[in-house]
Structure formats: structure tokens, C-alpha cells
GROMACS .gro file of C-alpha atoms in nm:
model
  236
    1MET     CA    1  -0.277  -2.030  -0.584
    2THR     CA    2   0.048  -2.163  -0.580
    3GLU     CA    3   0.410  -2.071  -0.535
    4ARG     CA    4   0.617  -2.271  -0.734
    5GLY     CA    5   0.984  -2.334  -0.801
    6ASN     CA    6   1.201  -2.237  -1.082
    7ASN     CA    7   1.138  -2.550  -1.290
    8ALA     CA    8   0.808  -2.447  -1.321
    9LEU     CA    9   0.872  -2.121  -1.451
   10TRP     CA   10   0.930  -2.014  -1.815
   11ARG     CA   11   0.870  -1.707  -1.990
   12ASP     CA   12   0.985  -1.470  -2.332
   13ARG     CA   13   0.883  -1.136  -2.455
   14THR     CA   14   0.509  -1.195  -2.492
   15LEU     CA   15   0.429  -1.532  -2.257
   16LEU     CA   16   0.526  -1.631  -1.916
   17LYS     CA   17   0.436  -1.960  -1.744
   18ILE     CA   18   0.371  -2.079  -1.405
   19GLY     CA   19   0.315  -2.463  -1.367
   20PRO     CA   20   0.009  -2.479  -1.570
   21SER     CA   21  -0.107  -2.104  -1.570
   22GLN     CA   22   0.016  -1.860  -1.829
   23LEU     CA   23  -0.015  -1.529  -1.933
   24HIS     CA   24   0.010  -1.425  -2.299
   25TRP     CA   25   0.042  -1.059  -2.474
   26ASP     CA   26  -0.068  -1.069  -2.813
   27GLY     CA   27  -0.008  -0.652  -2.880
   28ASN     CA   28  -0.352  -0.580  -2.813
   29GLY     CA   29  -0.434  -0.726  -2.472
   30LEU     CA   30  -0.322  -0.974  -2.220
   31THR     CA   31  -0.490  -1.341  -2.172
   32ILE     CA   32  -0.423  -1.507  -1.849
   33ASP     CA   33  -0.522  -1.878  -1.835
   34ILE     CA   34  -0.554  -2.026  -1.489
   35ASP     CA   35  -0.570  -2.396  -1.408
   36GLU     CA   36  -0.476  -2.408  -1.026
   37LYS     CA   37  -0.597  -2.577  -0.697
   38ALA     CA   38  -0.775  -2.352  -0.448
   39ALA     CA   39  -0.682  -2.373  -0.094
   40VAL     CA   40  -0.766  -2.470   0.193
   41ILE     CA   41  -1.032  -2.713   0.025
   42PRO     CA   42  -0.823  -2.858  -0.328
   43ARG     CA   43  -1.101  -2.761  -0.584
   44ALA     CA   44  -1.059  -2.696  -0.941
   45VAL     CA   45  -1.001  -2.323  -1.042
   46ARG     CA   46  -0.996  -2.291  -1.442
   47GLY     CA   47  -1.117  -2.025  -1.654
   48ARG     CA   48  -0.965  -1.730  -1.884
   49ILE     CA   49  -0.928  -1.338  -1.815
   50ARG     CA   50  -0.892  -1.100  -2.098
   51VAL     CA   51  -0.750  -0.771  -2.011
   52THR     CA   52  -0.794  -0.536  -2.305
   53PRO     CA   53  -0.591  -0.197  -2.217
   54GLU     CA   54  -0.813   0.119  -2.309
   55VAL     CA   55  -0.525   0.342  -2.188
   56LEU     CA   56  -0.164   0.234  -2.165
   57GLY     CA   57   0.061   0.417  -1.869
   58GLN     CA   58   0.332   0.619  -2.020
   59ARG     CA   59   0.550   0.643  -1.679
   60ARG     CA   60   0.709   0.427  -1.381
   61PHE     CA   61   0.762   0.560  -1.043
   62ARG     CA   62   1.023   0.508  -0.773
   63LEU     CA   63   0.866   0.430  -0.468
   64ASP     CA   64   1.170   0.501  -0.240
   65PRO     CA   65   1.457   0.739  -0.281
   66GLN     CA   66   1.715   0.463  -0.368
   67GLY     CA   67   1.502   0.377  -0.650
   68ARG     CA   68   1.475  -0.019  -0.542
   69HIS     CA   69   1.107  -0.036  -0.568
   70VAL     CA   70   0.935   0.087  -0.904
   71TRP     CA   71   0.560   0.085  -0.955
   72GLU     CA   72   0.407   0.099  -1.327
   73PRO     CA   73   0.044   0.172  -1.387
   74LEU     CA   74   0.075  -0.011  -1.714
   75ALA     CA   75  -0.321  -0.021  -1.816
   76PRO     CA   76  -0.474   0.215  -1.579
   77ARG     CA   77  -0.800   0.175  -1.778
   78SER     CA   78  -0.917  -0.160  -1.941
   79ARG     CA   79  -1.163  -0.403  -2.040
   80VAL     CA   80  -1.209  -0.705  -1.854
   81ASP     CA   81  -1.381  -1.005  -1.968
   82VAL     CA   82  -1.379  -1.307  -1.720
   83ALA     CA   83  -1.495  -1.678  -1.800
   84PHE     CA   84  -1.454  -1.964  -1.571
   85SER     CA   85  -1.552  -2.322  -1.616
   86ASP     CA   86  -1.462  -2.403  -1.253
   87PRO     CA   87  -1.630  -2.218  -1.088
   88ASP     CA   88  -1.876  -2.158  -1.337
   89ILE     CA   89  -1.875  -1.774  -1.364
   90ALA     CA   90  -1.851  -1.500  -1.625
   91TRP     CA   91  -1.852  -1.127  -1.628
   92SER     CA   92  -1.744  -0.823  -1.805
   93GLY     CA   93  -1.653  -0.475  -1.671
   94HIS     CA   94  -1.376  -0.205  -1.666
   95GLY     CA   95  -1.057  -0.307  -1.471
   96TYR     CA   96  -0.692  -0.171  -1.397
   97PHE     CA   97  -0.339  -0.324  -1.442
   98ASP     CA   98   0.004  -0.244  -1.276
   99ALA     CA   99   0.312  -0.390  -1.160
  100ASN     CA  100   0.541  -0.336  -0.889
  101HIS     CA  101   0.905  -0.446  -0.929
  102GLY     CA  102   1.231  -0.417  -0.735
  103SER     CA  103   1.583  -0.524  -0.628
  104GLU     CA  104   1.486  -0.643  -0.301
  105PRO     CA  105   1.179  -0.802  -0.113
  106LEU     CA  106   0.869  -0.573  -0.053
  107GLU     CA  107   0.879  -0.623   0.311
  108ASP     CA  108   1.247  -0.501   0.361
  109GLY     CA  109   1.138  -0.182   0.178
  110PHE     CA  110   0.805  -0.087   0.334
  111ALA     CA  111   0.609  -0.114   0.650
  112ASP     CA  112   0.276  -0.072   0.508
  113TRP     CA  113   0.080   0.089   0.205
  114GLN     CA  114  -0.249   0.255   0.103
  115TRP     CA  115  -0.361   0.235  -0.242
  116SER     CA  116  -0.703   0.295  -0.424
  117ARG     CA  117  -0.808   0.356  -0.770
  118ALA     CA  118  -1.126   0.484  -0.936
  119HIS     CA  119  -1.249   0.572  -1.327
  120LEU     CA  120  -1.335   0.931  -1.342
  121LYS     CA  121  -1.581   1.074  -1.629
  122GLY     CA  122  -1.435   1.154  -1.976
  123GLY     CA  123  -1.201   0.825  -1.908
  124ASP     CA  124  -0.959   0.936  -1.665
  125THR     CA  125  -0.817   0.756  -1.368
  126ALA     CA  126  -0.737   0.866  -1.010
  127VAL     CA  127  -0.492   0.673  -0.830
  128ILE     CA  128  -0.374   0.732  -0.462
  129TYR     CA  129  -0.048   0.563  -0.346
  130GLU     CA  130   0.082   0.626  -0.002
  131GLY     CA  131   0.240   0.442   0.277
  132LYS     CA  132   0.543   0.390   0.540
  133LEU     CA  133   0.873   0.285   0.423
  134ARG     CA  134   1.095   0.042   0.647
  135SER     CA  135   1.344   0.357   0.721
  136GLY     CA  136   1.041   0.509   0.883
  137ASN     CA  137   0.945   0.791   0.624
  138ASP     CA  138   0.639   0.822   0.448
  139PHE     CA  139   0.573   0.822   0.071
  140GLY     CA  140   0.273   0.934  -0.133
  141MET     CA  141   0.141   1.047  -0.439
  142ALA     CA  142  -0.200   1.144  -0.616
  143LEU     CA  143  -0.226   1.102  -1.020
  144ARG     CA  144  -0.479   1.165  -1.254
  145ILE     CA  145  -0.384   0.965  -1.556
  146GLY     CA  146  -0.569   1.072  -1.897
  147ARG     CA  147  -0.667   0.909  -2.181
  148ASP     CA  148  -0.362   0.958  -2.331
  149GLY     CA  149  -0.176   0.753  -2.047
  150ASN     CA  150  -0.007   1.090  -1.902
  151ALA     CA  151  -0.001   1.119  -1.549
  152GLU     CA  152  -0.061   1.434  -1.373
  153VAL     CA  153   0.056   1.469  -1.011
  154CYS     CA  154  -0.169   1.652  -0.815
  155GLU     CA  155  -0.222   1.753  -0.436
  156MET     CA  156  -0.292   1.476  -0.203
  157PRO     CA  157  -0.669   1.487  -0.115
  158HIS     CA  158  -0.779   1.493   0.253
  159GLY     CA  159  -0.718   1.182   0.454
  160VAL     CA  160  -1.003   0.973   0.534
  161VAL     CA  161  -1.008   0.650   0.817
  162LEU     CA  162  -1.179   0.350   0.740
  163PRO     CA  163  -1.295   0.100   0.943
  164ARG     CA  164  -1.054  -0.180   1.073
  165THR     CA  165  -1.060  -0.512   0.886
  166GLY     CA  166  -1.177  -0.834   1.073
  167TRP     CA  167  -0.788  -0.889   1.114
  168ALA     CA  168  -0.761  -0.545   1.254
  169ILE     CA  169  -0.564  -0.409   0.955
  170ASP     CA  170  -0.544  -0.010   0.927
  171ARG     CA  171  -0.757   0.131   0.648
  172LEU     CA  172  -0.676   0.484   0.519
  173THR     CA  173  -0.812   0.666   0.213
  174ARG     CA  174  -0.801   0.995   0.038
  175ALA     CA  175  -1.127   1.191  -0.081
  176ASP     CA  176  -1.217   1.531  -0.144
  177SER     CA  177  -1.359   1.579   0.200
  178ALA     CA  178  -1.289   1.374   0.535
  179ALA     CA  179  -1.674   1.259   0.489
  180ALA     CA  180  -1.699   1.184   0.142
  181ALA     CA  181  -1.556   0.774   0.157
  182ARG     CA  182  -1.714   0.489   0.307
  183VAL     CA  183  -1.676   0.107   0.257
  184ARG     CA  184  -1.931  -0.050   0.050
  185ALA     CA  185  -1.792  -0.406   0.066
  186THR     CA  186  -1.493  -0.598   0.168
  187TRP     CA  187  -1.386  -0.807  -0.080
  188GLU     CA  188  -1.069  -0.968   0.067
  189ASP     CA  189  -0.974  -0.974   0.436
  190THR     CA  190  -0.641  -1.185   0.545
  191PRO     CA  191  -0.395  -1.125   0.824
  192PHE     CA  192  -0.166  -0.875   0.637
  193TYR     CA  193  -0.374  -0.747   0.328
  194SER     CA  194  -0.731  -0.655   0.227
  195ARG     CA  195  -0.900  -0.523  -0.054
  196THR     CA  196  -1.236  -0.321  -0.048
  197ALA     CA  197  -1.504  -0.149  -0.250
  198LEU     CA  198  -1.573   0.217  -0.154
  199SER     CA  199  -1.785   0.492  -0.247
  200SER     CA  200  -1.624   0.788  -0.268
  201ARG     CA  201  -1.576   1.149  -0.406
  202MET     CA  202  -1.259   1.249  -0.599
  203PHE     CA  203  -1.167   1.553  -0.804
  204GLY     CA  204  -1.494   1.651  -0.754
  205GLU     CA  205  -1.687   1.339  -0.878
  206ASP     CA  206  -1.874   1.079  -0.711
  207VAL     CA  207  -1.696   0.746  -0.776
  208HIS     CA  208  -1.683   0.385  -0.698
  209ALA     CA  209  -1.338   0.293  -0.586
  210VAL     CA  210  -1.142   0.014  -0.540
  211HIS     CA  211  -0.879   0.018  -0.231
  212GLU     CA  212  -0.612  -0.196  -0.063
  213SER     CA  213  -0.432  -0.207   0.267
  214LEU     CA  214  -0.119  -0.417   0.271
  215SER     CA  215   0.059  -0.440   0.616
  216LEU     CA  216   0.392  -0.569   0.565
  217ASP     CA  217   0.489  -0.574   0.941
  218ARG     CA  218   0.224  -0.804   0.985
  219PHE     CA  219   0.318  -1.022   0.669
  220ARG     CA  220   0.696  -1.045   0.779
  221SER     CA  221   0.558  -1.175   1.162
  222PRO     CA  222   0.697  -1.567   1.224
  223ILE     CA  223   0.313  -1.650   1.269
  224VAL     CA  224   0.175  -1.532   0.924
  225GLN     CA  225   0.473  -1.677   0.756
  226TRP     CA  226   0.418  -2.008   0.938
  227MET     CA  227   0.027  -1.987   0.812
  228LEU     CA  228   0.109  -1.888   0.428
  229PRO     CA  229   0.178  -2.237   0.324
  230TRP     CA  230  -0.186  -2.335   0.445
  231ARG     CA  231  -0.334  -2.073   0.220
  232MET     CA  232  -0.083  -2.056  -0.072
  233PRO     CA  233   0.071  -2.434  -0.117
  234ARG     CA  234   0.431  -2.433  -0.228
  235ARG     CA  235   0.506  -2.683  -0.498
  236ASN     CA  236   0.845  -2.740  -0.715
   0.00000   0.00000   0.00000
């Protein structure tokens, strides 16, 4: 993927274009058309992702007392259909779609965060979001989002320390007991971010969960900032 300048950006109420790629909302679902060059080896990445919400979130959440950072679980449960020509892959399954936005860079507001999501029987979605603000204060919430999109705030489950990533990023999740979660696969392992598949137990159910760890302290370090253009080239 690439980071691009203002002249490569265009949007209206239903369409967002970033260079040759775009996202389009048609009222029933989100179509993501990708036409990019991979890094570090510059090979083509072309394809389409269709995200069809099965549940639409009804709330947004402030992550800090001043409200500088807002998180929205826009579609806590969705149907996802993927069809790529480069590389030649296709699959369908269930997914999740959220958004963060705010009035300052993430690294100015947070030191780190941990997030996880699991789909429960009956159509509910469990979401855990926690971390440390740049001020040093902790934040966190455990949510059970129903099929109507309403989010019930629940007691935070037990903390479970997971093995560190290959880049030595700390991973923490929540489960019904301290021994109820384990790493199934590490999908993404970078100097400041990881995405992990877990086997866990949440709200009394055995689940497959998706988990992410983000270190903004690591992200803002000069050496990582120097490395980023090699992994994510800048283009005007």
C-alpha cells in the first residue's frame, strides 16, 4: 500500500478515492476496489472486497476524557466477499468493520492499545478495547453488541498475557479465565503492530477471536519512522 498526497484524494458522501483505489457505499454494502503496488517487492495488488453489514452499530465511543479520539464499531458483524486477480485468491466469510477518528495523531493520544473481537452464537459480537493514554492513564471497555446494533457495556473479563511477537510487542487479551486464551496464528507481525488469531472463551462461549496489539511508543520512534517509507512508499 501507499501513502498519497492531497491531490490523490477525492470523496463525497458515498465514495472515497485514494489514488487508483476506492471505497464506495451503495446503501447496502461497502465495495472496496484495490489497485496498488506491493512493497518491498513492487508487484501488483488488484482486487475487490465486498463488505455487507449484518449488524449496524448504534453508538460511538470516546477513548479519552477530552473526546479527541472517537471509535465507532460501524458494522460489528458483516459478510465479507474477497475476489483478487493479483494475487489470484478468493474467499468469503464473516468480518467486522470499525473506524477511529480524532483531532490529533494517534501517537499523540496513546502509548498503546489492545483490541479483540469475536462473534458469538445468536449473532452477538464481543469486543474488548483497552490500553494506555499518552497521559499515563488506562482506558478500557468490554462490549457485547447485539443484532440490533446496541452495545451493552459489560464487566471486563480476566486479563491474559499472550506470548510476545517476533518484534517483541506485548500482547494482552481478555477471556473468561486466565487460561482460556491461546494464540492460533500470528497473521501480521511488524515493529509496532500485530494481528493475531486466538482460540478463546468469552461470555461463556468457546470462540475464535481476532486480536490486535498496537505500540504507539514504538511507532513514533525515529528508527521506525525511518523504516516506514520502505514498507509503505509515499507518492504525491
